[in-house]
């Protein structure tokens, strides 16, 4: 099942990553089915990590399934074909995420930023400005 990108589905703006897991967000996550919650929580973690790391990126959206479907196994998710938007541009992203059983706390997270997605591919990939 492909869930909507976290920022879109939950109406989030990642302007303040420190506030990302406030109680309001936790309540929104709790309303989701377990697999969607896992995906959304990991998407949120990707935005938080990229924003917090010493990169020039400020992601406001992550989509886990643009180039390949995510792989789910228990409390783990691999997103080898993800993308994120920063500064009005889309970039390839791959990440691995493991959460607790409730899919609210991230226990481990690894990511790798890839190349810029050319604008001429956006329509084909359902990406937007």
PDB file of N, CA and C in Angstrom, residues 41-51 59 62 84 93 95 109 111:
ATOM      1  N   UNK A  41       5.978   7.807  10.015  1.00  0.00           N
ATOM      2  CA  UNK A  41       6.954   8.126  11.063  1.00  0.00           C
ATOM      3  C   UNK A  41       8.364   8.155  10.485  1.00  0.00           C
ATOM      4  N   UNK A  42       8.666   7.200   9.608  1.00  0.00           N
ATOM      5  CA  UNK A  42       9.993   7.162   8.993  1.00  0.00           C
ATOM      6  C   UNK A  42      10.188   8.331   8.032  1.00  0.00           C
ATOM      7  N   UNK A  43       9.153   8.713   7.296  1.00  0.00           N
ATOM      8  CA  UNK A  43       9.238   9.899   6.429  1.00  0.00           C
ATOM      9  C   UNK A  43       9.541  11.143   7.261  1.00  0.00           C
ATOM     10  N   UNK A  44       8.869  11.281   8.380  1.00  0.00           N
ATOM     11  CA  UNK A  44       9.094  12.420   9.272  1.00  0.00           C
ATOM     12  C   UNK A  44      10.521  12.404   9.808  1.00  0.00           C
ATOM     13  N   UNK A  45      10.989  11.226  10.176  1.00  0.00           N
ATOM     14  CA  UNK A  45      12.358  11.104  10.673  1.00  0.00           C
ATOM     15  C   UNK A  45      13.366  11.504   9.597  1.00  0.00           C
ATOM     16  N   UNK A  46      13.097  11.134   8.355  1.00  0.00           N
ATOM     17  CA  UNK A  46      13.993  11.525   7.260  1.00  0.00           C
ATOM     18  C   UNK A  46      14.096  13.047   7.174  1.00  0.00           C
ATOM     19  N   UNK A  47      12.958  13.729   7.233  1.00  0.00           N
ATOM     20  CA  UNK A  47      12.984  15.198   7.184  1.00  0.00           C
ATOM     21  C   UNK A  47      13.750  15.774   8.361  1.00  0.00           C
ATOM     22  N   UNK A  48      13.518  15.231   9.549  1.00  0.00           N
ATOM     23  CA  UNK A  48      14.191  15.730  10.747  1.00  0.00           C
ATOM     24  C   UNK A  48      15.701  15.524  10.663  1.00  0.00           C
ATOM     25  N   UNK A  49      16.119  14.334  10.251  1.00  0.00           N
ATOM     26  CA  UNK A  49      17.552  14.027  10.198  1.00  0.00           C
ATOM     27  C   UNK A  49      18.270  14.877   9.155  1.00  0.00           C
ATOM     28  N   UNK A  50      17.677  14.982   7.974  1.00  0.00           N
ATOM     29  CA  UNK A  50      18.318  15.769   6.920  1.00  0.00           C
ATOM     30  C   UNK A  50      18.410  17.235   7.342  1.00  0.00           C
ATOM     31  N   UNK A  51      17.354  17.747   7.964  1.00  0.00           N
ATOM     32  CA  UNK A  51      17.370  19.140   8.441  1.00  0.00           C
ATOM     33  C   UNK A  51      18.416  19.349   9.523  1.00  0.00           C
ATOM     34  N   UNK A  59      14.362  19.973   4.029  1.00  0.00           N
ATOM     35  CA  UNK A  59      13.249  19.236   3.418  1.00  0.00           C
ATOM     36  C   UNK A  59      11.892  19.615   4.011  1.00  0.00           C
ATOM     37  N   UNK A  62       8.696  14.368   2.040  1.00  0.00           N
ATOM     38  CA  UNK A  62       9.365  13.114   1.702  1.00  0.00           C
ATOM     39  C   UNK A  62       8.305  12.199   1.112  1.00  0.00           C
ATOM     40  N   UNK A  84      12.982  13.562  -1.599  1.00  0.00           N
ATOM     41  CA  UNK A  84      12.575  14.635  -0.699  1.00  0.00           C
ATOM     42  C   UNK A  84      12.664  15.953  -1.449  1.00  0.00           C
ATOM     43  N   UNK A  93      16.515   9.880  -2.601  1.00  0.00           N
ATOM     44  CA  UNK A  93      16.812   9.544  -1.220  1.00  0.00           C
ATOM     45  C   UNK A  93      16.611   8.049  -1.022  1.00  0.00           C
ATOM     46  N   UNK A  95      16.585   5.314   2.365  1.00  0.00           N
ATOM     47  CA  UNK A  95      16.735   5.229   3.814  1.00  0.00           C
ATOM     48  C   UNK A  95      16.271   3.900   4.368  1.00  0.00           C
ATOM     49  N   UNK A 109      18.126   4.738  12.216  1.00  0.00           N
ATOM     50  CA  UNK A 109      17.811   5.398  10.951  1.00  0.00           C
ATOM     51  C   UNK A 109      19.099   5.675  10.200  1.00  0.00           C
ATOM     52  N   UNK A 111      20.412   7.070   6.154  1.00  0.00           N
ATOM     53  CA  UNK A 111      19.947   7.593   4.881  1.00  0.00           C
ATOM     54  C   UNK A 111      21.111   7.996   3.991  1.00  0.00           C
TER      55      UNK A 111
END
